[in-house]
Amino acid sequence: MELQEERQDGKLILHLAGKIDGSNADAFRQAVADHIDGGDRSIVLDFSRLEYLSSAGLRSVLLLAKRLKSEQGGFALCCMSDLIKGVFDVSGFSKILPIYRTRAEALAAV
Amino acid sequence: VTKSLDVRLKNDRAEIARLGDLIGTFGAEHQLPAETVFNLTLVVEELVTNAMTHGGAGQGDDFHVAVRISLDGSEIRTVIEDSGPPFDPLAEAPEPDLDSALEDRPVGGLGLHFAKAFSDSFAYQRAGDLNRSTVINKLKT
């Protein structure tokens, strides 16, 4: 798993690449949490280069969403492949997380 | 022609990454569709994680999981065996919460739901000292 940072107008875009599974989901969550600890409150996760996500990865995304909501932060997801989107759909997470097709829409939402 | 992948896993979550890589290589060798490889990787990870959670906690090297994936014509048969105490995931896992709001949504409980949703059939049996799950994934064309 790789996590690349980009900033635009004070908003943090994190580009996920590779796989998020049970072996690295906690490290992924901690890496994003470090940014929240550092003061970031507008975060977009860009999934365009992510190849795989299991329930362990979803759990991390949900924990981050809960934390940012409780701290009045902005959080949005974008640019998922059909396979990754399927994981969010089957879990029911598509109904409770802000998922956008494009990065521009996600940025506008946070 | 039957082709198969046999993997014996240590009682360590780090093994999940190795398993995923092996399934990816197996899929590439047999030119399996991307969706089939994705679903297979997901189902196997969720069941192995489930086994480690229920049978492997605190057991160290006494616990092990074995995975055998066989390609047979238009379907993939996966058999996962673990040495934990009897645990029937179909009988004992609660239904997941798919409806509550973000603040109330539980962060766990999806693994078995995924194993069922991303496979075409799923069966459990206690086989001697082992828990054995057998999963079928039909090839997506």
PDB file of C-alpha atoms in Angstrom:
ATOM      1  CA  MET A   1       0.000   0.000   0.000  1.00  0.00           C
ATOM      2  CA  GLU A   2       1.231   3.504  -0.825  1.00  0.00           C
ATOM      3  CA  LEU A   3      -0.120   6.812   0.412  1.00  0.00           C
ATOM      4  CA  GLN A   4       0.797   9.942  -1.544  1.00  0.00           C
ATOM      5  CA  GLU A   5      -0.066  13.394  -0.252  1.00  0.00           C
ATOM      6  CA  GLU A   6      -1.188  16.401  -2.185  1.00  0.00           C
ATOM      7  CA  ARG A   7      -2.530  19.719  -0.946  1.00  0.00           C
ATOM      8  CA  GLN A   8      -4.931  22.027  -2.679  1.00  0.00           C
ATOM      9  CA  ASP A   9      -6.418  25.177  -1.105  1.00  0.00           C
ATOM     10  CA  GLY A  10      -5.635  23.877   2.366  1.00  0.00           C
ATOM     11  CA  LYS A  11      -7.333  20.559   1.689  1.00  0.00           C
ATOM     12  CA  LEU A  12      -5.454  17.269   1.930  1.00  0.00           C
ATOM     13  CA  ILE A  13      -5.796  14.734  -0.863  1.00  0.00           C
ATOM     14  CA  LEU A  14      -4.426  11.271  -0.089  1.00  0.00           C
ATOM     15  CA  HIS A  15      -3.843   9.024  -3.090  1.00  0.00           C
ATOM     16  CA  LEU A  16      -4.145   5.355  -2.161  1.00  0.00           C
ATOM     17  CA  ALA A  17      -2.346   2.770  -4.263  1.00  0.00           C
ATOM     18  CA  GLY A  18      -1.875  -0.985  -4.091  1.00  0.00           C
ATOM     19  CA  LYS A  19      -3.787  -3.097  -1.590  1.00  0.00           C
ATOM     20  CA  ILE A  20      -5.329  -2.412   1.800  1.00  0.00           C
ATOM     21  CA  ASP A  21      -5.875  -5.701   3.616  1.00  0.00           C
ATOM     22  CA  GLY A  22      -5.709  -7.162   7.113  1.00  0.00           C
ATOM     23  CA  SER A  23      -1.933  -6.892   7.158  1.00  0.00           C
ATOM     24  CA  ASN A  24      -1.751  -3.117   6.669  1.00  0.00           C
ATOM     25  CA  ALA A  25      -5.211  -1.653   7.414  1.00  0.00           C
ATOM     26  CA  ASP A  26      -4.145  -0.452  10.876  1.00  0.00           C
ATOM     27  CA  ALA A  27      -1.018   1.221   9.470  1.00  0.00           C
ATOM     28  CA  PHE A  28      -3.193   2.928   6.845  1.00  0.00           C
ATOM     29  CA  ARG A  29      -5.634   4.202   9.486  1.00  0.00           C
ATOM     30  CA  GLN A  30      -2.773   5.439  11.662  1.00  0.00           C
ATOM     31  CA  ALA A  31      -1.134   7.255   8.742  1.00  0.00           C
ATOM     32  CA  VAL A  32      -4.333   9.191   8.039  1.00  0.00           C
ATOM     33  CA  ALA A  33      -4.986   9.736  11.755  1.00  0.00           C
ATOM     34  CA  ASP A  34      -1.542  11.344  12.029  1.00  0.00           C
ATOM     35  CA  HIS A  35      -2.712  13.991   9.547  1.00  0.00           C
ATOM     36  CA  ILE A  36      -5.852  14.623  11.614  1.00  0.00           C
ATOM     37  CA  ASP A  37      -3.684  14.894  14.733  1.00  0.00           C
ATOM     38  CA  GLY A  38      -1.570  17.401  12.811  1.00  0.00           C
ATOM     39  CA  GLY A  39      -4.610  19.620  12.228  1.00  0.00           C
ATOM     40  CA  ASP A  40      -6.045  18.514   8.892  1.00  0.00           C
ATOM     41  CA  ARG A  41      -9.853  18.741   8.880  1.00  0.00           C
ATOM     42  CA  SER A  42     -10.603  18.550   5.124  1.00  0.00           C
ATOM     43  CA  ILE A  43      -9.502  15.217   3.704  1.00  0.00           C
ATOM     44  CA  VAL A  44     -10.194  13.486   0.378  1.00  0.00           C
ATOM     45  CA  LEU A  45      -9.230   9.864  -0.180  1.00  0.00           C
ATOM     46  CA  ASP A  46      -8.560   9.249  -3.883  1.00  0.00           C
ATOM     47  CA  PHE A  47      -9.022   5.536  -4.677  1.00  0.00           C
ATOM     48  CA  SER A  48      -8.138   5.687  -8.362  1.00  0.00           C
ATOM     49  CA  ARG A  49      -4.969   3.596  -8.002  1.00  0.00           C
ATOM     50  CA  LEU A  50      -6.185   1.273  -5.268  1.00  0.00           C
ATOM     51  CA  GLU A  51      -6.377  -2.322  -6.489  1.00  0.00           C
ATOM     52  CA  TYR A  52      -7.893  -4.072  -3.490  1.00  0.00           C
ATOM     53  CA  LEU A  53      -9.720  -3.386  -0.232  1.00  0.00           C
ATOM     54  CA  SER A  54     -11.070  -5.920   2.274  1.00  0.00           C
ATOM     55  CA  SER A  55     -13.362  -5.499   5.279  1.00  0.00           C
ATOM     56  CA  ALA A  56     -10.271  -4.661   7.368  1.00  0.00           C
ATOM     57  CA  GLY A  57      -9.640  -1.655   5.109  1.00  0.00           C
ATOM     58  CA  LEU A  58     -13.292  -0.647   5.203  1.00  0.00           C
ATOM     59  CA  ARG A  59     -13.167  -0.722   8.977  1.00  0.00           C
ATOM     60  CA  SER A  60     -10.279   1.765   8.878  1.00  0.00           C
ATOM     61  CA  VAL A  61     -12.181   4.064   6.496  1.00  0.00           C
ATOM     62  CA  LEU A  62     -15.249   3.938   8.748  1.00  0.00           C
ATOM     63  CA  LEU A  63     -13.216   4.751  11.875  1.00  0.00           C
ATOM     64  CA  LEU A  64     -11.656   7.748  10.120  1.00  0.00           C
ATOM     65  CA  ALA A  65     -15.078   8.946   8.918  1.00  0.00           C
ATOM     66  CA  LYS A  66     -16.508   8.687  12.435  1.00  0.00           C
ATOM     67  CA  ARG A  67     -13.599  10.610  13.918  1.00  0.00           C
ATOM     68  CA  LEU A  68     -13.718  13.417  11.364  1.00  0.00           C
ATOM     69  CA  LYS A  69     -17.479  13.736  11.749  1.00  0.00           C
ATOM     70  CA  SER A  70     -17.174  13.982  15.535  1.00  0.00           C
ATOM     71  CA  GLU A  71     -14.571  16.721  15.077  1.00  0.00           C
ATOM     72  CA  GLN A  72     -16.637  18.645  12.485  1.00  0.00           C
ATOM     73  CA  GLY A  73     -14.173  17.824   9.750  1.00  0.00           C
ATOM     74  CA  GLY A  74     -14.814  17.231   6.058  1.00  0.00           C
ATOM     75  CA  PHE A  75     -14.236  13.789   4.584  1.00  0.00           C
ATOM     76  CA  ALA A  76     -14.919  12.515   1.060  1.00  0.00           C
ATOM     77  CA  LEU A  77     -13.942   9.555  -1.098  1.00  0.00           C
ATOM     78  CA  CYS A  78     -13.563   9.523  -4.841  1.00  0.00           C
ATOM     79  CA  CYS A  79     -12.542   7.832  -8.028  1.00  0.00           C
ATOM     80  CA  MET A  80     -13.240   4.181  -7.208  1.00  0.00           C
ATOM     81  CA  SER A  81     -13.004   1.338  -9.686  1.00  0.00           C
ATOM     82  CA  ASP A  82     -16.156  -0.758 -10.071  1.00  0.00           C
ATOM     83  CA  LEU A  83     -14.583  -3.542  -8.000  1.00  0.00           C
ATOM     84  CA  ILE A  84     -13.715  -1.256  -5.087  1.00  0.00           C
ATOM     85  CA  LYS A  85     -17.113   0.446  -5.296  1.00  0.00           C
ATOM     86  CA  GLY A  86     -18.700  -3.011  -5.065  1.00  0.00           C
ATOM     87  CA  VAL A  87     -17.073  -3.541  -1.667  1.00  0.00           C
ATOM     88  CA  PHE A  88     -18.565  -0.263  -0.394  1.00  0.00           C
ATOM     89  CA  ASP A  89     -21.970  -1.179  -1.844  1.00  0.00           C
ATOM     90  CA  VAL A  90     -22.120  -4.699  -0.377  1.00  0.00           C
ATOM     91  CA  SER A  91     -21.125  -3.381   3.069  1.00  0.00           C
ATOM     92  CA  GLY A  92     -23.856  -0.762   2.990  1.00  0.00           C
ATOM     93  CA  PHE A  93     -21.160   1.923   3.435  1.00  0.00           C
ATOM     94  CA  SER A  94     -22.136   3.649   0.198  1.00  0.00           C
ATOM     95  CA  LYS A  95     -25.230   4.898   2.029  1.00  0.00           C
ATOM     96  CA  ILE A  96     -23.352   6.506   4.916  1.00  0.00           C
ATOM     97  CA  LEU A  97     -20.082   7.710   3.363  1.00  0.00           C
ATOM     98  CA  PRO A  98     -19.744  10.567   0.864  1.00  0.00           C
ATOM     99  CA  ILE A  99     -18.475   8.821  -2.285  1.00  0.00           C
ATOM    100  CA  TYR A 100     -17.990  10.886  -5.448  1.00  0.00           C
ATOM    101  CA  ARG A 101     -17.183   9.869  -8.978  1.00  0.00           C
ATOM    102  CA  THR A 102     -14.684  12.661  -9.584  1.00  0.00           C
ATOM    103  CA  ARG A 103     -12.002  14.291  -7.527  1.00  0.00           C
ATOM    104  CA  ALA A 104     -13.405  17.756  -8.238  1.00  0.00           C
ATOM    105  CA  GLU A 105     -16.749  16.814  -6.698  1.00  0.00           C
ATOM    106  CA  ALA A 106     -15.013  15.318  -3.655  1.00  0.00           C
ATOM    107  CA  LEU A 107     -12.883  18.442  -3.170  1.00  0.00           C
ATOM    108  CA  ALA A 108     -15.942  20.657  -3.389  1.00  0.00           C
ATOM    109  CA  ALA A 109     -17.582  18.613  -0.632  1.00  0.00           C
ATOM    110  CA  VAL A 110     -14.904  18.942   2.072  1.00  0.00           C
TER     111      VAL A 110
ATOM    112  CA  VAL B   1      -7.030 -30.180 -16.176  1.00  0.00           C
ATOM    113  CA  THR B   2      -6.985 -29.172 -12.523  1.00  0.00           C
ATOM    114  CA  LYS B   3      -4.521 -26.634 -11.289  1.00  0.00           C
ATOM    115  CA  SER B   4      -4.142 -25.796  -7.636  1.00  0.00           C
ATOM    116  CA  LEU B   5      -2.450 -23.516  -5.149  1.00  0.00           C
ATOM    117  CA  ASP B   6      -1.606 -24.816  -1.664  1.00  0.00           C
ATOM    118  CA  VAL B   7      -0.596 -22.435   1.094  1.00  0.00           C
ATOM    119  CA  ARG B   8       0.011 -23.095   4.753  1.00  0.00           C
ATOM    120  CA  LEU B   9      -0.225 -19.950   6.850  1.00  0.00           C
ATOM    121  CA  LYS B  10       1.351 -19.045  10.134  1.00  0.00           C
ATOM    122  CA  ASN B  11      -0.812 -17.527  12.865  1.00  0.00           C
ATOM    123  CA  ASP B  12       0.032 -13.952  11.859  1.00  0.00           C
ATOM    124  CA  ARG B  13      -1.991 -11.256  10.078  1.00  0.00           C
ATOM    125  CA  ALA B  14       1.095 -10.409   8.012  1.00  0.00           C
ATOM    126  CA  GLU B  15       0.441 -13.687   6.180  1.00  0.00           C
ATOM    127  CA  ILE B  16      -2.639 -12.091   4.577  1.00  0.00           C
ATOM    128  CA  ALA B  17      -0.420 -10.009   2.283  1.00  0.00           C
ATOM    129  CA  ARG B  18       1.607 -13.047   1.177  1.00  0.00           C
ATOM    130  CA  LEU B  19      -1.598 -14.979   0.523  1.00  0.00           C
ATOM    131  CA  GLY B  20      -3.021 -12.122  -1.566  1.00  0.00           C
ATOM    132  CA  ASP B  21       0.150 -11.976  -3.659  1.00  0.00           C
ATOM    133  CA  LEU B  22       0.063 -15.754  -4.235  1.00  0.00           C
ATOM    134  CA  ILE B  23      -3.569 -15.603  -5.366  1.00  0.00           C
ATOM    135  CA  GLY B  24      -2.704 -12.720  -7.698  1.00  0.00           C
ATOM    136  CA  THR B  25       0.113 -14.755  -9.241  1.00  0.00           C
ATOM    137  CA  PHE B  26      -2.140 -17.816  -9.539  1.00  0.00           C
ATOM    138  CA  GLY B  27      -4.768 -15.694 -11.299  1.00  0.00           C
ATOM    139  CA  ALA B  28      -2.221 -14.280 -13.721  1.00  0.00           C
ATOM    140  CA  GLU B  29      -0.784 -17.730 -14.516  1.00  0.00           C
ATOM    141  CA  HIS B  30      -4.231 -19.011 -15.427  1.00  0.00           C
ATOM    142  CA  GLN B  31      -5.416 -15.768 -17.023  1.00  0.00           C
ATOM    143  CA  LEU B  32      -8.389 -15.524 -14.671  1.00  0.00           C
ATOM    144  CA  PRO B  33     -10.682 -12.487 -15.044  1.00  0.00           C
ATOM    145  CA  ALA B  34      -9.799  -9.545 -12.778  1.00  0.00           C
ATOM    146  CA  GLU B  35     -13.181  -9.661 -11.044  1.00  0.00           C
ATOM    147  CA  THR B  36     -12.738 -13.360 -10.248  1.00  0.00           C
ATOM    148  CA  VAL B  37      -9.287 -12.776  -8.741  1.00  0.00           C
ATOM    149  CA  PHE B  38     -10.582  -9.820  -6.727  1.00  0.00           C
ATOM    150  CA  ASN B  39     -13.561 -11.771  -5.357  1.00  0.00           C
ATOM    151  CA  LEU B  40     -11.462 -14.843  -4.606  1.00  0.00           C
ATOM    152  CA  THR B  41      -8.822 -12.795  -2.759  1.00  0.00           C
ATOM    153  CA  LEU B  42     -11.537 -11.093  -0.727  1.00  0.00           C
ATOM    154  CA  VAL B  43     -13.378 -14.290   0.220  1.00  0.00           C
ATOM    155  CA  VAL B  44     -10.175 -16.091   1.222  1.00  0.00           C
ATOM    156  CA  GLU B  45      -8.880 -13.133   3.257  1.00  0.00           C
ATOM    157  CA  GLU B  46     -12.154 -12.782   5.138  1.00  0.00           C
ATOM    158  CA  LEU B  47     -12.349 -16.483   6.000  1.00  0.00           C
ATOM    159  CA  VAL B  48      -8.698 -16.726   7.023  1.00  0.00           C
ATOM    160  CA  THR B  49      -9.058 -13.605   9.183  1.00  0.00           C
ATOM    161  CA  ASN B  50     -12.200 -15.069  10.712  1.00  0.00           C
ATOM    162  CA  ALA B  51     -10.349 -18.296  11.541  1.00  0.00           C
ATOM    163  CA  MET B  52      -7.415 -16.423  13.092  1.00  0.00           C
ATOM    164  CA  THR B  53      -9.783 -14.286  15.167  1.00  0.00           C
ATOM    165  CA  HIS B  54     -11.851 -17.168  16.507  1.00  0.00           C
ATOM    166  CA  GLY B  55      -9.262 -19.935  16.697  1.00  0.00           C
ATOM    167  CA  GLY B  56      -5.850 -18.330  16.658  1.00  0.00           C
ATOM    168  CA  ALA B  57      -6.005 -15.735  19.420  1.00  0.00           C
ATOM    169  CA  GLY B  58      -3.304 -16.486  21.979  1.00  0.00           C
ATOM    170  CA  GLN B  59      -2.465 -19.831  20.352  1.00  0.00           C
ATOM    171  CA  GLY B  60       0.843 -18.842  18.755  1.00  0.00           C
ATOM    172  CA  ASP B  61       2.370 -21.488  16.515  1.00  0.00           C
ATOM    173  CA  ASP B  62      -0.030 -24.154  17.769  1.00  0.00           C
ATOM    174  CA  PHE B  63      -2.657 -22.753  15.428  1.00  0.00           C
ATOM    175  CA  HIS B  64      -2.441 -22.990  11.668  1.00  0.00           C
ATOM    176  CA  VAL B  65      -4.558 -22.370   8.604  1.00  0.00           C
ATOM    177  CA  ALA B  66      -4.220 -24.171   5.285  1.00  0.00           C
ATOM    178  CA  VAL B  67      -5.686 -22.880   2.009  1.00  0.00           C
ATOM    179  CA  ARG B  68      -6.097 -24.938  -1.147  1.00  0.00           C
ATOM    180  CA  ILE B  69      -7.414 -23.252  -4.271  1.00  0.00           C
ATOM    181  CA  SER B  70      -8.258 -25.450  -7.266  1.00  0.00           C
ATOM    182  CA  LEU B  71      -9.216 -24.326 -10.740  1.00  0.00           C
ATOM    183  CA  ASP B  72     -11.518 -26.822 -12.385  1.00  0.00           C
ATOM    184  CA  GLY B  73     -13.106 -25.854 -15.679  1.00  0.00           C
ATOM    185  CA  SER B  74     -15.401 -22.886 -15.109  1.00  0.00           C
ATOM    186  CA  GLU B  75     -15.142 -22.717 -11.328  1.00  0.00           C
ATOM    187  CA  ILE B  76     -12.670 -22.287  -8.503  1.00  0.00           C
ATOM    188  CA  ARG B  77     -12.995 -24.417  -5.407  1.00  0.00           C
ATOM    189  CA  THR B  78     -11.335 -23.118  -2.251  1.00  0.00           C
ATOM    190  CA  VAL B  79     -10.933 -25.216   0.890  1.00  0.00           C
ATOM    191  CA  ILE B  80      -9.787 -23.478   4.058  1.00  0.00           C
ATOM    192  CA  GLU B  81      -8.937 -25.587   7.096  1.00  0.00           C
ATOM    193  CA  ASP B  82      -7.909 -24.351  10.524  1.00  0.00           C
ATOM    194  CA  SER B  83      -6.951 -26.120  13.719  1.00  0.00           C
ATOM    195  CA  GLY B  84      -9.064 -23.968  16.043  1.00  0.00           C
ATOM    196  CA  PRO B  85     -11.899 -25.167  18.274  1.00  0.00           C
ATOM    197  CA  PRO B  86     -15.188 -25.951  16.474  1.00  0.00           C
ATOM    198  CA  PHE B  87     -16.633 -22.779  14.958  1.00  0.00           C
ATOM    199  CA  ASP B  88     -19.369 -22.788  12.353  1.00  0.00           C
ATOM    200  CA  PRO B  89     -19.326 -19.310  10.813  1.00  0.00           C
ATOM    201  CA  LEU B  90     -22.671 -19.878   9.113  1.00  0.00           C
ATOM    202  CA  ALA B  91     -24.400 -20.720  12.390  1.00  0.00           C
ATOM    203  CA  GLU B  92     -22.601 -18.438  14.821  1.00  0.00           C
ATOM    204  CA  ALA B  93     -21.838 -15.182  13.035  1.00  0.00           C
ATOM    205  CA  PRO B  94     -24.512 -12.508  13.569  1.00  0.00           C
ATOM    206  CA  GLU B  95     -26.179 -10.749  10.643  1.00  0.00           C
ATOM    207  CA  PRO B  96     -24.292  -7.524   9.873  1.00  0.00           C
ATOM    208  CA  ASP B  97     -25.812  -4.101  10.442  1.00  0.00           C
ATOM    209  CA  LEU B  98     -26.117  -2.556   6.973  1.00  0.00           C
ATOM    210  CA  ASP B  99     -28.537   0.249   7.764  1.00  0.00           C
ATOM    211  CA  SER B 100     -27.702   2.351  10.813  1.00  0.00           C
ATOM    212  CA  ALA B 101     -26.258   5.855  10.577  1.00  0.00           C
ATOM    213  CA  LEU B 102     -22.536   6.601  10.421  1.00  0.00           C
ATOM    214  CA  GLU B 103     -22.264   7.435  14.130  1.00  0.00           C
ATOM    215  CA  ASP B 104     -23.930   4.159  15.126  1.00  0.00           C
ATOM    216  CA  ARG B 105     -22.515   1.824  12.501  1.00  0.00           C
ATOM    217  CA  PRO B 106     -20.446  -0.987  14.066  1.00  0.00           C
ATOM    218  CA  VAL B 107     -16.903  -1.178  12.709  1.00  0.00           C
ATOM    219  CA  GLY B 108     -16.783  -4.964  12.518  1.00  0.00           C
ATOM    220  CA  GLY B 109     -18.898  -7.937  11.567  1.00  0.00           C
ATOM    221  CA  LEU B 110     -18.631  -7.681   7.786  1.00  0.00           C
ATOM    222  CA  GLY B 111     -16.109 -10.408   7.054  1.00  0.00           C
ATOM    223  CA  LEU B 112     -18.476 -13.335   6.810  1.00  0.00           C
ATOM    224  CA  HIS B 113     -21.043 -11.221   4.977  1.00  0.00           C
ATOM    225  CA  PHE B 114     -18.356 -10.575   2.350  1.00  0.00           C
ATOM    226  CA  ALA B 115     -17.390 -14.253   2.172  1.00  0.00           C
ATOM    227  CA  LYS B 116     -20.995 -15.083   1.289  1.00  0.00           C
ATOM    228  CA  ALA B 117     -21.646 -12.087  -0.970  1.00  0.00           C
ATOM    229  CA  PHE B 118     -18.509 -12.505  -3.103  1.00  0.00           C
ATOM    230  CA  SER B 119     -18.749 -16.283  -3.608  1.00  0.00           C
ATOM    231  CA  ASP B 120     -21.273 -18.508  -5.362  1.00  0.00           C
ATOM    232  CA  SER B 121     -21.558 -21.091  -2.599  1.00  0.00           C
ATOM    233  CA  PHE B 122     -20.196 -21.555   0.898  1.00  0.00           C
ATOM    234  CA  ALA B 123     -20.320 -24.611   3.169  1.00  0.00           C
ATOM    235  CA  TYR B 124     -18.853 -25.499   6.565  1.00  0.00           C
ATOM    236  CA  GLN B 125     -18.070 -28.810   8.197  1.00  0.00           C
ATOM    237  CA  ARG B 126     -16.121 -30.008  11.229  1.00  0.00           C
ATOM    238  CA  ALA B 127     -13.609 -32.532   9.881  1.00  0.00           C
ATOM    239  CA  GLY B 128     -11.815 -34.340  12.696  1.00  0.00           C
ATOM    240  CA  ASP B 129      -9.771 -31.698  14.537  1.00  0.00           C
ATOM    241  CA  LEU B 130     -10.265 -29.108  11.792  1.00  0.00           C
ATOM    242  CA  ASN B 131     -12.773 -26.467  10.781  1.00  0.00           C
ATOM    243  CA  ARG B 132     -13.261 -26.773   7.020  1.00  0.00           C
ATOM    244  CA  SER B 133     -14.913 -24.128   4.848  1.00  0.00           C
ATOM    245  CA  THR B 134     -15.494 -24.916   1.186  1.00  0.00           C
ATOM    246  CA  VAL B 135     -16.213 -22.054  -1.196  1.00  0.00           C
ATOM    247  CA  ILE B 136     -17.039 -22.030  -4.899  1.00  0.00           C
ATOM    248  CA  ASN B 137     -16.385 -19.044  -7.168  1.00  0.00           C
ATOM    249  CA  LYS B 138     -17.602 -19.371 -10.736  1.00  0.00           C
ATOM    250  CA  LEU B 139     -15.382 -17.691 -13.316  1.00  0.00           C
ATOM    251  CA  LYS B 140     -16.665 -14.273 -14.385  1.00  0.00           C
ATOM    252  CA  THR B 141     -16.378 -13.948 -18.132  1.00  0.00           C
TER     253      THR B 141
END
